[in-house]
Every structure is written in structure tokens, then in C-alpha cells.
């Protein structure tokens, strides 16, 4: 769903990539070295629980890592032990790890989870319908907890100059021009229904070229967009650059991009009532406005994700 979906909606402490490196990486991670694989290591913080550690994972973009840090600190505030496994990769990499129990808590985007991992044929677009389908169709080993009001959706975004020149307001308006354009996005966007595939199927829009980037390389994507090296970009809607750079998010009247509420995905047998209450407590407080404000601190002010998470949890009354 991460900027973003949408870092893969975007968030956290993902490293910034140089242009050359960013263009060559995929959303599956940063390398094959097992020592750098987030699934083989991680930092833990002891609590007063039963000795078992909850493994909180994140995708490889800043926003998702921030959300994972919020979950981790909220769990620790309840005296639970947490091991952090951040910056794993795209959903195509981490989802099976949650299903198998290698990761026990993960901040998900409900619409993207349904459409890319659980049921690629689903037509659900609203929060309630999406969550109802997830509860029916998820593997028995996992479940979703309460969704937050906060959303971070995928988008196709252009510069204000491009929008004015070609009179672009909606995704449908791209159809006459897209064939001569390049769209930049995380590599997984090319194969997703809520991406390249759906743009063609739902709107008849097919770009001439696709420029893949790692999901954590949103700053590079923005540079490419503003320099017209790509003419459109898949940018997460909570990215502060949308407002600051006066970018234009094209409207999606046919709901290609579904609701993307921040939703905990958990491995059921490892998460007790105390942990569920902590995670649901986050969902009860987290708004889109909160997320946008935190992303400004993270991206623009270069604050540490743990500091930003702690500030928000304290303000929400969820800190230890």
C-alpha cells in the first residue's frame, strides 16, 4: 500500500540510496549476506513477560519502520519483550515469514495486504469490506487486529507543471500521454493489480517505460520526478513532499487503490491479550494527520524513528 504505499506505502529508518544503487536494487532487500539479513538478526529489549520475545518486523521503507517502532515501544510499555527485525523487504518477502511465525507482529496496510497477498481477485475497496474479507481468507495461523483511522495509500503523482501542461486531474487522463512516459515506482508495482497491471485493466493506461526503484528510495524517486527523468511516480500519500513540492496526486474515481488503513497483522499463537490490547491501543489513537506529521519529522527534520515514535506514544498516552 511505503513516500511511500504506499512505503510500499514508505518509513523508517531505511537507508537512503544513491541514484545508481537505487536504480539497481529491488524491493527484496539489500543483499544476500546472511549477516545483514534482518530475518537472521535483530535487537531485543527485555521486559517483564514470560521470557518469550515478540518479533516485530517491518518492510524496507521509512514509514513502515516507524510504525513497527511504534508497535515495538507500545508492547514494551506493557512489559513485553520485543525483538526488532526491520527493513526486511516487500510483502512478497515478509508475508510468508509472518504466516510461518518467524515474525509475530507486523504493521500492515489492509487493502494492499488483501490485494497482493491474500486474494488478488478481490474487488473490495472500503475498510469494512476489506477487513471482512481478510478475516475470512487469511491463513489460520494469522489474524488482523483493529485498523487505525490512519491511511497511507498508493498514488500516481505528477508535478504541478506536468498536470497543468496536459490537463491531468484523474488517472484516466493519463491514457493519451502515458505511452510516451516513464513511471517510477518500487519494483513490485510492476506486477501488482494495484499498480501497473490495474492501471491498464481499470483505466486503459499503459506507460511506455517502467523505472524500478527500491521501496526505500523515495527521495531518489522524487528527484527523478522533479527533474522530469520520470513523468509520473508511485508516491505514498503521507509523503510530506506532496505538499511541500506542490505535487499533484491524480484522482482515482474507480478506486484502483483501495483503502489502506494501518492494521496490525499478527501470528496468533504468539500474541496474548496484553499484546493485542497494546496494538489495538495504537490503532485507536493513530490518525492520518499524525502519520503525516511524524513523516515530516522523520524525512525533513531527520529525527530518529525511535524518538519520533516515543514522542507520539507519549502524546497518545501509550508510553511507559
Short mmCIF file of C-alpha atoms in Angstrom, two decimals:
data_model
loop_
_atom_site.label_atom_id
_atom_site.label_comp_id
_atom_site.label_asym_id
_atom_site.label_seq_id
_atom_site.Cartn_x
_atom_site.Cartn_y
_atom_site.Cartn_z
CA UNK A 1 0.00 0.00 0.00
CA UNK A 2 5.60 2.71 1.85
CA UNK A 3 6.66 8.28 0.44
CA UNK A 4 5.70 5.71 0.39
CA UNK A 5 2.19 2.71 -0.45
CA UNK A 6 2.23 3.27 -0.15
CA UNK A 7 6.19 2.69 1.61
CA UNK A 8 5.20 0.10 -0.07
CA UNK A 9 3.49 2.91 1.36
CA UNK A 10 7.41 4.05 2.97
CA UNK A 11 9.23 4.93 6.92
CA UNK A 12 11.64 4.50 8.95
CA UNK A 13 14.99 4.06 9.34
CA UNK A 14 15.61 2.76 5.84
CA UNK A 15 18.88 3.90 4.47
CA UNK A 16 18.91 6.47 1.73
CA UNK A 17 20.26 5.13 -1.51
CA UNK A 18 22.44 6.79 -4.08
CA UNK A 19 20.97 7.15 -7.54
CA UNK A 20 22.95 4.38 -9.14
CA UNK A 21 22.38 1.98 -6.27
CA UNK A 22 18.73 2.82 -6.02
CA UNK A 23 18.09 2.07 -9.66
CA UNK A 24 19.71 -1.32 -9.40
CA UNK A 25 18.13 -2.58 -6.21
CA UNK A 26 14.87 -4.44 -5.87
CA UNK A 27 12.36 -4.37 -3.05
CA UNK A 28 13.55 -7.72 -1.77
CA UNK A 29 16.30 -6.33 0.43
CA UNK A 30 19.82 -5.08 0.29
CA UNK A 31 21.87 -8.19 -0.35
CA UNK A 32 22.48 -11.88 0.12
CA UNK A 33 24.88 -11.67 3.04
CA UNK A 34 23.21 -13.54 5.89
CA UNK A 35 24.89 -11.23 8.41
CA UNK A 36 22.89 -8.29 7.01
CA UNK A 37 19.61 -10.17 6.61
CA UNK A 38 17.06 -8.74 9.07
CA UNK A 39 15.49 -12.18 9.41
CA UNK A 40 18.68 -13.62 10.90
CA UNK A 41 19.38 -10.96 13.49
CA UNK A 42 17.84 -8.09 15.37
CA UNK A 43 17.87 -6.04 18.52
CA UNK A 44 15.83 -7.05 21.52
CA UNK A 45 14.61 -5.27 24.62
CA UNK A 46 13.81 -7.20 27.74
CA UNK A 47 10.51 -6.79 29.51
CA UNK A 48 8.82 -8.44 32.45
CA UNK A 49 6.87 -11.04 30.50
CA UNK A 50 7.23 -14.80 30.33
CA UNK A 51 10.63 -14.77 28.64
CA UNK A 52 9.29 -15.11 25.11
CA UNK A 53 10.10 -12.31 22.72
CA UNK A 54 7.63 -10.86 20.25
CA UNK A 55 9.30 -10.36 16.88
CA UNK A 56 8.18 -7.07 15.34
CA UNK A 57 9.03 -6.77 11.66
CA UNK A 58 8.90 -4.03 9.07
CA UNK A 59 9.16 -3.54 5.33
CA UNK A 60 12.06 -1.67 3.75
CA UNK A 61 10.75 1.87 3.71
CA UNK A 62 10.82 4.54 6.42
CA UNK A 63 7.12 4.85 7.25
CA UNK A 64 6.68 1.15 7.85
CA UNK A 65 9.77 1.03 10.01
CA UNK A 66 8.40 3.94 12.03
CA UNK A 67 5.11 2.12 12.53
CA UNK A 68 6.99 -1.01 13.56
CA UNK A 69 8.93 1.04 16.11
CA UNK A 70 5.66 2.45 17.46
CA UNK A 71 4.32 -1.10 17.85
CA UNK A 72 7.55 -2.27 19.48
CA UNK A 73 7.62 0.57 22.01
CA UNK A 74 3.90 0.18 22.77
CA UNK A 75 4.46 -3.52 23.52
CA UNK A 76 7.50 -2.74 25.68
CA UNK A 77 5.42 -0.21 27.60
CA UNK A 78 3.28 -3.18 28.68
CA UNK A 79 6.36 -5.03 29.96
CA UNK A 80 6.65 -7.37 26.99
CA UNK A 81 9.91 -8.47 25.40
CA UNK A 82 10.44 -7.36 21.81
CA UNK A 83 12.92 -8.25 19.09
CA UNK A 84 13.08 -5.86 16.15
CA UNK A 85 13.51 -7.26 12.60
CA UNK A 86 13.21 -4.16 10.46
CA UNK A 87 13.95 -3.38 6.81
CA UNK A 88 13.08 -6.88 5.59
CA UNK A 89 11.77 -6.13 2.11
CA UNK A 90 8.48 -6.04 0.26
CA UNK A 91 5.34 -8.00 1.14
CA UNK A 92 6.42 -10.69 -1.31
CA UNK A 93 9.31 -11.37 1.11
CA UNK A 94 7.95 -10.82 4.61
CA UNK A 95 4.37 -12.11 4.41
CA UNK A 96 5.28 -15.80 4.48
CA UNK A 97 7.51 -15.13 7.48
CA UNK A 98 4.51 -13.86 9.42
CA UNK A 99 2.35 -16.79 8.32
CA UNK A 100 5.05 -19.23 9.48
CA UNK A 101 5.70 -17.42 12.77
CA UNK A 102 9.20 -16.12 12.05
CA UNK A 103 7.71 -12.66 12.58
CA UNK A 104 4.91 -12.24 15.11
CA UNK A 105 3.80 -8.61 14.69
CA UNK A 106 3.79 -6.55 11.51
CA UNK A 107 2.29 -3.13 10.64
CA UNK A 108 0.24 -3.76 7.52
CA UNK A 109 -1.86 -1.76 5.07
CA UNK A 110 -5.12 -3.66 4.93
CA UNK A 111 -6.11 -3.07 1.30
CA UNK A 112 -2.68 -3.88 -0.07
CA UNK A 113 -2.42 -6.97 2.13
CA UNK A 114 -5.69 -8.29 0.73
CA UNK A 115 -4.99 -7.47 -2.91
CA UNK A 116 -1.35 -8.53 -3.11
CA UNK A 117 -1.02 -11.46 -0.72
CA UNK A 118 -4.39 -12.89 0.29
CA UNK A 119 -6.79 -12.59 -2.65
CA UNK A 120 -5.54 -10.94 -5.82
CA UNK A 121 -9.03 -11.20 -7.34
CA UNK A 122 -10.74 -9.25 -4.55
CA UNK A 123 -12.70 -6.15 -5.55
CA UNK A 124 -13.18 -4.83 -2.01
CA UNK A 125 -12.19 -1.19 -1.67
CA UNK A 126 -13.65 0.09 1.63
CA UNK A 127 -12.17 -0.52 5.07
CA UNK A 128 -15.02 -2.65 6.43
CA UNK A 129 -15.29 -4.84 3.33
CA UNK A 130 -11.53 -5.31 3.14
CA UNK A 131 -11.26 -6.32 6.79
CA UNK A 132 -14.22 -8.68 6.49
CA UNK A 133 -12.51 -10.47 3.61
CA UNK A 134 -9.19 -10.60 5.42
CA UNK A 135 -10.81 -12.18 8.47
CA UNK A 136 -12.32 -14.88 6.25
CA UNK A 137 -9.40 -15.50 3.93
CA UNK A 138 -6.20 -15.10 5.94
CA UNK A 139 -4.36 -18.35 6.78
CA UNK A 140 -5.46 -19.78 10.12
CA UNK A 141 -2.10 -19.02 11.74
CA UNK A 142 -2.51 -15.24 11.48
CA UNK A 143 -5.11 -12.56 12.08
CA UNK A 144 -5.57 -8.83 11.80
CA UNK A 145 -6.29 -6.70 14.84
CA UNK A 146 -8.12 -3.37 14.85
CA UNK A 147 -7.43 -1.00 11.96
CA UNK A 148 -6.37 2.57 12.63
CA UNK A 149 -8.12 5.53 11.06
CA UNK A 150 -4.70 6.37 9.62
CA UNK A 151 -4.21 5.52 5.97
CA UNK A 152 -1.30 5.74 3.56
CA UNK A 153 -2.42 4.98 0.04
CA UNK A 154 -0.55 4.36 -3.16
CA UNK A 155 -0.91 7.09 -5.73
CA UNK A 156 0.18 8.08 -9.20
CA UNK A 157 1.57 11.56 -8.77
CA UNK A 158 2.91 14.16 -11.20
CA UNK A 159 4.41 17.61 -10.86
CA UNK A 160 2.15 20.65 -10.95
CA UNK A 161 3.76 21.70 -14.24
CA UNK A 162 3.02 18.35 -15.86
CA UNK A 163 -0.56 18.35 -14.57
CA UNK A 164 -1.18 21.84 -15.98
CA UNK A 165 0.50 21.15 -19.33
CA UNK A 166 -1.53 18.00 -20.03
CA UNK A 167 -4.68 18.92 -18.06
CA UNK A 168 -4.32 15.94 -15.75
CA UNK A 169 -6.80 15.53 -12.93
CA UNK A 170 -7.59 11.80 -12.76
CA UNK A 171 -5.82 8.56 -13.61
CA UNK A 172 -7.99 8.26 -16.71
CA UNK A 173 -6.46 11.47 -18.07
CA UNK A 174 -3.13 9.68 -18.43
CA UNK A 175 -4.34 7.40 -21.22
CA UNK A 176 -3.40 9.66 -24.18
CA UNK A 177 0.08 10.51 -22.90
CA UNK A 178 1.32 7.57 -20.82
CA UNK A 179 2.68 5.64 -23.79
CA UNK A 180 5.43 8.23 -24.19
CA UNK A 181 6.18 8.46 -20.48
CA UNK A 182 8.16 6.63 -17.82
CA UNK A 183 6.65 5.89 -14.43
CA UNK A 184 8.90 5.36 -11.44
CA UNK A 185 7.93 3.04 -8.60
CA UNK A 186 9.05 0.26 -6.32
CA UNK A 187 9.84 -2.81 -8.41
CA UNK A 188 6.82 -4.73 -7.08
CA UNK A 189 4.46 -2.07 -8.53
CA UNK A 190 5.06 -3.58 -11.99
CA UNK A 191 3.29 -6.85 -11.17
CA UNK A 192 0.57 -5.70 -8.77
CA UNK A 193 -3.09 -5.20 -9.58
CA UNK A 194 -2.94 -2.04 -7.52
CA UNK A 195 -0.18 -0.85 -9.81
CA UNK A 196 0.90 -1.25 -13.44
CA UNK A 197 -1.49 -4.16 -14.05
CA UNK A 198 -4.54 -2.37 -12.68
CA UNK A 199 -3.76 0.92 -14.42
CA UNK A 200 -4.06 -0.87 -17.75
CA UNK A 201 -7.05 -3.01 -16.80
CA UNK A 202 -9.11 -0.38 -14.98
CA UNK A 203 -8.12 2.83 -16.76
CA UNK A 204 -6.58 1.68 -20.05
CA UNK A 205 -3.34 3.41 -19.05
CA UNK A 206 -0.06 1.79 -20.10
CA UNK A 207 3.20 3.63 -19.62
CA UNK A 208 5.92 3.35 -22.22
CA UNK A 209 8.62 2.58 -19.68
CA UNK A 210 8.89 1.46 -16.09
CA UNK A 211 11.70 2.65 -13.84
CA UNK A 212 12.01 0.32 -10.83
CA UNK A 213 13.47 1.54 -7.56
CA UNK A 214 13.89 0.04 -4.15
CA UNK A 215 10.93 0.81 -1.88
CA UNK A 216 13.26 2.72 0.45
CA UNK A 217 14.49 5.06 -2.29
CA UNK A 218 11.65 7.56 -2.22
CA UNK A 219 14.00 10.54 -2.11
CA UNK A 220 15.58 9.34 -5.33
CA UNK A 221 12.16 8.85 -6.89
CA UNK A 222 11.20 12.42 -6.02
CA UNK A 223 14.40 13.74 -7.61
CA UNK A 224 13.66 11.79 -10.78
CA UNK A 225 10.11 13.12 -10.88
CA UNK A 226 11.05 16.77 -10.29
CA UNK A 227 13.83 16.59 -12.91
CA UNK A 228 11.43 15.01 -15.45
CA UNK A 229 13.51 11.85 -15.74
CA UNK A 230 10.26 10.08 -14.87
CA UNK A 231 6.99 11.80 -15.69
CA UNK A 232 4.85 10.04 -13.09
CA UNK A 233 5.63 8.32 -9.81
CA UNK A 234 4.03 5.95 -7.33
CA UNK A 235 4.29 8.07 -4.20
CA UNK A 236 2.69 7.29 -0.85
CA UNK A 237 0.07 9.83 0.12
CA UNK A 238 1.60 10.59 3.53
CA UNK A 239 4.84 11.77 1.95
CA UNK A 240 5.37 15.39 3.07
CA UNK A 241 6.91 16.19 -0.33
CA UNK A 242 3.44 16.14 -1.91
CA UNK A 243 2.50 19.36 -0.11
CA UNK A 244 5.95 20.92 0.06
CA UNK A 245 6.74 20.44 -3.64
CA UNK A 246 3.15 21.12 -4.75
CA UNK A 247 2.86 17.73 -6.43
CA UNK A 248 -0.46 16.58 -7.87
CA UNK A 249 -1.93 13.26 -6.74
CA UNK A 250 -4.18 12.13 -9.58
CA UNK A 251 -7.70 11.29 -8.51
CA UNK A 252 -8.78 7.64 -8.57
CA UNK A 253 -12.56 7.66 -9.23
CA UNK A 254 -12.67 3.92 -9.96
CA UNK A 255 -10.91 3.03 -6.69
CA UNK A 256 -7.97 1.19 -8.20
CA UNK A 257 -6.10 1.94 -4.99
CA UNK A 258 -8.21 0.60 -2.13
CA UNK A 259 -8.37 1.76 1.48
CA UNK A 260 -5.01 1.33 3.18
CA UNK A 261 -5.63 1.53 6.90
CA UNK A 262 -2.67 0.81 9.17
CA UNK A 263 -3.53 -2.59 10.65
CA UNK A 264 -1.52 -4.98 12.85
CA UNK A 265 -1.01 -8.41 11.30
CA UNK A 266 -0.07 -10.94 14.00
CA UNK A 267 0.90 -14.57 14.38
CA UNK A 268 -1.96 -15.70 16.60
CA UNK A 269 -0.33 -18.26 18.87
CA UNK A 270 2.47 -15.84 19.89
CA UNK A 271 0.36 -12.80 20.73
CA UNK A 272 -1.55 -12.76 24.02
CA UNK A 273 -4.32 -10.46 25.21
CA UNK A 274 -1.86 -7.97 26.70
CA UNK A 275 -0.06 -7.61 23.37
CA UNK A 276 -3.32 -7.34 21.46
CA UNK A 277 -4.54 -4.60 23.79
CA UNK A 278 -1.30 -2.66 23.28
CA UNK A 279 -1.54 -2.89 19.49
CA UNK A 280 -5.24 -2.08 19.41
CA UNK A 281 -4.47 0.90 21.64
CA UNK A 282 -2.18 2.25 18.94
CA UNK A 283 -4.85 1.75 16.28
CA UNK A 284 -7.42 3.57 18.41
CA UNK A 285 -5.26 6.71 18.53
CA UNK A 286 -3.37 6.84 15.22
CA UNK A 287 -4.72 9.24 12.57
CA UNK A 288 -3.57 10.09 9.07
CA UNK A 289 -2.72 13.58 10.32
CA UNK A 290 -0.49 12.04 13.00
CA UNK A 291 1.26 9.95 10.38
CA UNK A 292 1.87 12.91 8.07
CA UNK A 293 3.28 14.95 10.95
CA UNK A 294 5.58 12.13 12.03
CA UNK A 295 6.79 11.66 8.47
CA UNK A 296 7.75 15.35 8.34
CA UNK A 297 9.89 14.88 11.43
CA UNK A 298 11.41 11.71 10.04
CA UNK A 299 12.05 12.84 6.47
CA UNK A 300 12.52 16.58 6.71
CA UNK A 301 13.94 17.05 10.19
CA UNK A 302 15.96 13.81 10.09
CA UNK A 303 14.80 12.79 13.54
CA UNK A 304 15.42 9.23 14.68
CA UNK A 305 12.44 6.89 14.28
CA UNK A 306 12.64 5.76 17.90
CA UNK A 307 12.46 9.37 19.07
CA UNK A 308 9.52 10.18 16.80
CA UNK A 309 7.71 7.03 17.95
CA UNK A 310 8.30 7.82 21.62
CA UNK A 311 7.02 11.38 21.20
CA UNK A 312 3.81 10.18 19.58
CA UNK A 313 3.23 7.40 22.11
CA UNK A 314 3.72 9.85 24.96
CA UNK A 315 1.28 12.32 23.42
CA UNK A 316 -1.23 9.50 22.89
CA UNK A 317 -0.87 8.31 26.49
CA UNK A 318 0.59 4.95 25.44
CA UNK A 319 4.20 5.30 26.57
CA UNK A 320 5.66 3.56 29.60
#
